[in-house]
């Protein structure tokens, strides 16, 4: 069983057979597992002719879906989240420090691995299909995304890497990176921003080991989908995952923003989690969304 959370816009600059594990979105990190390198800022993009785009060392033929602009292409490869002492780097390091300190594996090493150098160019399949986002979903529109062509795009969220990282065998990781959406610029929106994405998978033992007489509790059942759970998850498992998820993220926000933080949870909808929540914090008298999270759809884990 799994949980997922996404720390959003980090500073504007910023199932077939049931799996033995359930997935939950999380955030902890550990660089020892990082398998990719950041792209130097002087190796970004160019459009040598009207038919192709050269980006990060690869050539992408343009078609009727191509809509990425030279201005946006010039941002690709800057990797502000990896520039030492940049505000985004400082926030990333704060989060890493928090999870390295508080979430350890059986051998005393950090539970979560971190991936902060994954390419921002992804396939449409990675960005949408792998997350169960329907073909007619509004989030796929050309008006909202930067497409290199019909098959490739600049990632609209770090979730685009989720399937590949889980498929590689990871069960607790954090993905950090720049993401791109065709937003209107205002005091909280910009076409290029950054996300931190966390995922954690739980086994039955991991979830119920601290529960008295928890040996008889199960992750899965053949039930019905309700507003509070997926059809394949037991209510006991979902409640524990939800409690763990909200507790972890509340502690993280307190670590970043300080004690006395006012937090509230809002039920919401994401195609890849159920139940799903957004966290809002009170900032200067107004409620501001800082992240989305939820219990990952078991179909994603099984796939």
Short mmCIF file of C-alpha atoms in Angstrom, two decimals:
data_model
loop_
_atom_site.label_atom_id
_atom_site.label_comp_id
_atom_site.label_asym_id
_atom_site.label_seq_id
_atom_site.Cartn_x
_atom_site.Cartn_y
_atom_site.Cartn_z
CA UNK A 1 0.00 0.00 0.00
CA UNK A 2 1.34 3.44 -0.80
CA UNK A 3 1.06 7.11 -0.01
CA UNK A 4 2.09 10.07 -2.07
CA UNK A 5 2.62 13.74 -1.40
CA UNK A 6 3.75 16.69 -3.44
CA UNK A 7 5.19 19.87 -1.94
CA UNK A 8 3.91 22.28 -4.58
CA UNK A 9 5.37 25.50 -5.99
CA UNK A 10 8.25 25.53 -3.53
CA UNK A 11 8.81 29.28 -3.57
CA UNK A 12 7.69 30.85 -6.82
CA UNK A 13 11.28 31.21 -7.87
CA UNK A 14 11.42 29.03 -6.73
CA UNK A 15 -5.37 -3.61 -9.53
CA UNK A 16 -5.35 -7.03 -11.13
CA UNK A 17 -3.86 -9.40 -8.55
CA UNK A 18 -3.22 -7.41 -5.40
CA UNK A 19 0.36 -6.40 -4.74
CA UNK A 20 1.98 -7.40 -1.42
CA UNK A 21 2.70 -3.72 -0.85
CA UNK A 22 0.54 -0.64 -0.85
CA UNK A 23 1.80 2.73 -1.96
CA UNK A 24 1.73 6.03 -0.16
CA UNK A 25 3.03 9.39 -1.28
CA UNK A 26 5.86 10.60 0.84
CA UNK A 27 8.89 12.87 0.84
CA UNK A 28 12.04 11.45 2.52
CA UNK A 29 15.29 11.34 0.61
CA UNK A 30 18.77 9.92 0.24
CA UNK A 31 21.27 10.92 -2.43
CA UNK A 32 23.17 7.63 -2.34
CA UNK A 33 20.51 6.12 -4.63
CA UNK A 34 20.41 9.00 -7.06
CA UNK A 35 20.92 7.65 -10.56
CA UNK A 36 20.98 10.78 -12.69
CA UNK A 37 23.00 13.96 -12.99
CA UNK A 38 21.95 17.56 -13.38
CA UNK A 39 22.30 19.16 -16.78
CA UNK A 40 24.66 22.16 -16.90
CA UNK A 41 22.94 25.46 -17.43
CA UNK A 42 24.99 26.22 -20.55
CA UNK A 43 23.63 23.10 -22.26
CA UNK A 44 20.00 24.03 -22.61
CA UNK A 45 18.17 24.29 -25.92
CA UNK A 46 18.23 25.59 -29.43
CA UNK A 47 16.02 25.48 -32.48
CA UNK A 48 18.42 25.28 -35.45
CA UNK A 49 15.59 24.96 -37.93
CA UNK A 50 11.82 25.15 -37.93
CA UNK A 51 11.39 21.37 -38.01
CA UNK A 52 13.30 20.24 -34.92
CA UNK A 53 14.14 21.31 -31.40
CA UNK A 54 17.53 20.46 -29.89
CA UNK A 55 17.15 20.07 -26.16
CA UNK A 56 19.52 18.53 -23.60
CA UNK A 57 21.52 16.81 -26.32
CA UNK A 58 18.56 15.29 -28.15
CA UNK A 59 16.64 16.29 -31.26
CA UNK A 60 12.83 16.35 -31.28
CA UNK A 61 10.90 16.68 -34.56
CA UNK A 62 8.13 19.26 -34.39
CA UNK A 63 4.54 18.59 -35.39
CA UNK A 64 1.08 20.09 -34.93
CA UNK A 65 1.39 19.68 -31.14
CA UNK A 66 4.66 21.57 -30.77
CA UNK A 67 4.09 24.76 -28.75
CA UNK A 68 7.14 25.22 -26.52
CA UNK A 69 8.64 28.70 -26.89
CA UNK A 70 12.26 29.82 -27.04
CA UNK A 71 11.77 31.69 -23.77
CA UNK A 72 10.71 28.52 -21.97
CA UNK A 73 13.42 26.46 -23.65
CA UNK A 74 15.99 28.91 -22.31
CA UNK A 75 14.92 27.95 -18.75
CA UNK A 76 15.49 24.22 -19.24
CA UNK A 77 18.73 23.00 -17.71
CA UNK A 78 19.18 25.83 -15.21
CA UNK A 79 18.42 23.44 -12.33
CA UNK A 80 18.00 26.15 -9.72
CA UNK A 81 17.12 23.53 -7.10
CA UNK A 82 20.66 22.17 -7.40
CA UNK A 83 22.51 25.50 -7.28
CA UNK A 84 24.16 25.74 -3.89
CA UNK A 85 22.72 28.51 -1.67
CA UNK A 86 19.85 29.26 -4.08
CA UNK A 87 16.54 29.61 -2.16
CA UNK A 88 15.18 26.46 -3.83
CA UNK A 89 18.34 24.54 -2.93
CA UNK A 90 18.01 25.72 0.68
CA UNK A 91 14.42 24.47 0.88
CA UNK A 92 15.39 21.13 -0.67
CA UNK A 93 18.20 20.73 1.84
CA UNK A 94 15.84 21.58 4.71
CA UNK A 95 13.49 18.83 3.65
CA UNK A 96 16.32 16.33 3.19
CA UNK A 97 17.75 17.17 6.60
CA UNK A 98 14.36 16.66 8.24
CA UNK A 99 13.76 13.26 6.67
CA UNK A 100 17.33 12.03 7.09
CA UNK A 101 17.02 12.78 10.79
CA UNK A 102 13.55 11.43 11.52
CA UNK A 103 12.98 8.55 9.06
CA UNK A 104 15.53 5.76 9.17
CA UNK A 105 15.58 2.22 7.86
CA UNK A 106 16.40 -0.93 9.77
CA UNK A 107 20.15 -0.38 9.42
CA UNK A 108 19.95 3.20 10.62
CA UNK A 109 20.43 4.67 7.16
CA UNK A 110 17.99 7.19 5.61
CA UNK A 111 14.77 5.49 4.59
CA UNK A 112 14.16 7.70 1.55
CA UNK A 113 16.34 8.19 -1.50
CA UNK A 114 16.38 11.46 -3.44
CA UNK A 115 16.33 12.07 -7.19
CA UNK A 116 16.99 15.67 -8.17
CA UNK A 117 18.60 15.34 -11.61
CA UNK A 118 15.95 13.59 -13.69
CA UNK A 119 15.39 15.02 -17.17
CA UNK A 120 12.45 17.46 -17.44
CA UNK A 121 11.71 16.06 -20.91
CA UNK A 122 9.27 13.17 -20.56
CA UNK A 123 6.88 11.27 -22.77
CA UNK A 124 3.16 11.94 -22.78
CA UNK A 125 2.78 8.39 -21.52
CA UNK A 126 4.94 9.16 -18.48
CA UNK A 127 3.23 12.46 -17.72
CA UNK A 128 -0.37 11.29 -18.13
CA UNK A 129 -1.04 7.66 -19.06
CA UNK A 130 1.15 6.13 -16.35
CA UNK A 131 -0.86 8.11 -13.78
CA UNK A 132 -4.27 6.93 -15.01
CA UNK A 133 -5.15 10.40 -16.31
CA UNK A 134 -7.96 9.93 -18.87
CA UNK A 135 -7.40 10.78 -22.53
CA UNK A 136 -10.04 13.52 -22.39
CA UNK A 137 -8.83 15.05 -19.11
CA UNK A 138 -8.50 18.83 -19.17
CA UNK A 139 -4.93 18.68 -17.81
CA UNK A 140 -3.73 17.28 -21.17
CA UNK A 141 -4.71 20.36 -23.17
CA UNK A 142 -2.15 22.14 -25.33
CA UNK A 143 -3.27 25.36 -23.68
CA UNK A 144 -1.97 24.08 -20.33
CA UNK A 145 1.25 22.27 -21.29
CA UNK A 146 4.47 22.70 -23.23
CA UNK A 147 4.69 20.02 -25.92
CA UNK A 148 7.81 19.31 -27.97
CA UNK A 149 5.62 17.13 -30.17
CA UNK A 150 2.76 14.64 -29.77
CA UNK A 151 4.99 12.16 -27.91
CA UNK A 152 7.28 14.38 -25.81
CA UNK A 153 6.73 17.31 -23.50
CA UNK A 154 8.24 19.24 -20.62
CA UNK A 155 6.99 17.55 -17.46
CA UNK A 156 3.99 19.22 -15.90
CA UNK A 157 4.67 17.54 -12.54
CA UNK A 158 7.32 15.40 -10.90
CA UNK A 159 4.74 12.58 -10.82
CA UNK A 160 5.85 11.83 -14.38
CA UNK A 161 8.77 9.87 -12.90
CA UNK A 162 6.74 7.93 -10.38
CA UNK A 163 6.07 4.77 -12.38
CA UNK A 164 9.70 4.40 -13.49
CA UNK A 165 11.11 4.87 -9.99
CA UNK A 166 8.71 2.34 -8.47
CA UNK A 167 9.34 -0.08 -11.33
CA UNK A 168 13.07 0.12 -10.56
CA UNK A 169 12.34 -1.37 -7.13
CA UNK A 170 12.21 1.71 -4.90
CA UNK A 171 9.65 1.84 -2.10
CA UNK A 172 10.51 5.22 -0.52
CA UNK A 173 11.83 8.15 -2.51
CA UNK A 174 11.71 11.88 -3.16
CA UNK A 175 11.81 13.40 -6.64
CA UNK A 176 12.70 17.08 -7.01
CA UNK A 177 12.69 19.15 -10.18
CA UNK A 178 11.58 22.02 -12.34
CA UNK A 179 8.14 21.65 -13.93
CA UNK A 180 6.41 23.55 -16.70
CA UNK A 181 2.82 24.71 -17.21
CA UNK A 182 1.35 27.44 -19.36
CA UNK A 183 0.20 29.55 -16.41
CA UNK A 184 -0.64 33.23 -16.48
CA UNK A 185 2.02 35.07 -14.49
CA UNK A 186 0.86 36.60 -11.19
CA UNK A 187 2.14 36.75 -7.61
CA UNK A 188 1.74 32.98 -7.10
CA UNK A 189 2.07 31.60 -10.66
CA UNK A 190 4.86 31.36 -13.21
CA UNK A 191 5.24 28.98 -16.21
CA UNK A 192 8.33 27.42 -14.60
CA UNK A 193 8.21 26.32 -10.98
CA UNK A 194 9.48 23.47 -8.80
CA UNK A 195 8.00 20.49 -7.01
CA UNK A 196 9.07 17.90 -4.48
CA UNK A 197 7.32 14.57 -4.82
CA UNK A 198 7.42 11.85 -2.22
CA UNK A 199 6.29 8.23 -2.35
CA UNK A 200 6.31 5.48 0.21
CA UNK A 201 5.14 1.87 -0.14
CA UNK A 202 4.03 -0.05 2.93
CA UNK A 203 4.06 -3.77 3.53
CA UNK A 204 1.55 -5.28 5.93
CA UNK A 205 4.25 -5.67 8.57
CA UNK A 206 5.47 -2.08 8.21
CA UNK A 207 2.00 -0.62 8.55
CA UNK A 208 0.66 -2.75 11.41
CA UNK A 209 3.80 -3.64 13.40
CA UNK A 210 3.21 -0.90 15.98
CA UNK A 211 -0.49 -1.76 16.46
CA UNK A 212 -1.41 -3.91 19.45
CA UNK A 213 -2.85 -7.24 18.26
CA UNK A 214 -2.28 -6.07 14.69
CA UNK A 215 -1.28 -9.51 13.42
CA UNK A 216 -4.78 -10.17 12.11
CA UNK A 217 -5.11 -6.88 10.24
CA UNK A 218 -4.84 -6.87 6.45
CA UNK A 219 -4.04 -4.33 3.74
CA UNK A 220 -6.47 -5.70 1.18
CA UNK A 221 -10.02 -6.87 0.80
CA UNK A 222 -12.54 -7.43 -1.98
CA UNK A 223 -14.83 -4.55 -1.09
CA UNK A 224 -16.42 -1.46 -2.60
CA UNK A 225 -15.03 1.97 -3.42
CA UNK A 226 -16.38 4.71 -1.19
CA UNK A 227 -15.54 8.36 -0.60
CA UNK A 228 -13.02 7.21 2.03
CA UNK A 229 -11.27 4.18 0.47
CA UNK A 230 -10.49 2.18 -2.64
CA UNK A 231 -12.35 -1.07 -3.21
CA UNK A 232 -9.22 -3.18 -2.60
CA UNK A 233 -8.04 -1.53 0.65
CA UNK A 234 -9.30 -2.27 4.13
CA UNK A 235 -10.56 0.66 6.16
CA UNK A 236 -7.98 -0.09 8.88
CA UNK A 237 -5.12 0.22 6.40
CA UNK A 238 -6.44 3.42 4.86
CA UNK A 239 -6.95 5.08 8.24
CA UNK A 240 -3.41 4.24 9.33
CA UNK A 241 -1.91 5.44 6.05
CA UNK A 242 -3.91 8.66 6.17
CA UNK A 243 -2.87 9.30 9.76
CA UNK A 244 0.78 8.62 8.96
CA UNK A 245 0.68 10.79 5.85
CA UNK A 246 -0.87 13.81 7.54
CA UNK A 247 1.36 13.50 10.59
CA UNK A 248 4.53 13.33 8.46
CA UNK A 249 3.55 16.35 6.37
CA UNK A 250 2.42 18.44 9.34
CA UNK A 251 5.79 17.83 10.98
CA UNK A 252 7.53 18.81 7.75
CA UNK A 253 5.62 22.09 7.43
CA UNK A 254 6.33 22.92 11.07
CA UNK A 255 10.02 22.24 10.43
CA UNK A 256 10.01 24.63 7.47
CA UNK A 257 7.71 27.40 8.69
CA UNK A 258 8.08 27.14 12.47
CA UNK A 259 5.86 26.39 15.45
CA UNK A 260 2.39 27.88 15.79
CA UNK A 261 1.50 27.09 12.18
CA UNK A 262 -2.24 26.90 11.42
CA UNK A 263 -2.94 23.92 9.18
CA UNK A 264 -6.13 22.59 7.66
CA UNK A 265 -6.84 19.61 5.38
CA UNK A 266 -9.22 19.80 2.42
CA UNK A 267 -10.64 16.77 0.61
CA UNK A 268 -9.91 16.91 -3.12
CA UNK A 269 -9.57 14.76 -6.25
CA UNK A 270 -6.51 13.49 -8.11
CA UNK A 271 -6.69 10.75 -10.79
CA UNK A 272 -3.78 8.87 -9.18
CA UNK A 273 -4.76 8.90 -5.47
CA UNK A 274 -7.86 8.06 -3.42
CA UNK A 275 -8.62 9.39 -0.91
CA UNK A 276 -6.86 12.66 -1.76
CA UNK A 277 -6.12 15.76 0.31
CA UNK A 278 -4.67 19.23 0.06
CA UNK A 279 -2.89 20.93 2.92
CA UNK A 280 -3.46 24.64 3.44
CA UNK A 281 -1.62 26.91 5.85
CA UNK A 282 -2.74 30.27 7.17
CA UNK A 283 -0.47 32.95 5.77
CA UNK A 284 -1.09 36.64 6.49
CA UNK A 285 -4.73 35.92 7.30
CA UNK A 286 -5.43 33.84 4.18
CA UNK A 287 -5.41 30.09 3.57
CA UNK A 288 -2.76 29.04 1.04
CA UNK A 289 -2.37 25.59 -0.50
CA UNK A 290 1.13 24.16 -0.06
CA UNK A 291 0.78 20.53 -1.13
CA UNK A 292 -1.43 17.75 -2.40
CA UNK A 293 -1.28 14.15 -1.22
CA UNK A 294 -3.18 10.91 -0.89
CA UNK A 295 -3.24 7.12 -0.91
CA UNK A 296 -1.93 5.98 -4.27
CA UNK A 297 -4.29 4.14 -6.56
CA UNK A 298 -3.45 0.47 -6.12
CA UNK A 299 -3.70 0.00 -9.87
CA UNK A 300 -0.54 2.11 -10.22
CA UNK A 301 1.34 -0.12 -7.79
CA UNK A 302 0.11 -3.30 -9.46
CA UNK A 303 1.10 -2.08 -12.91
#
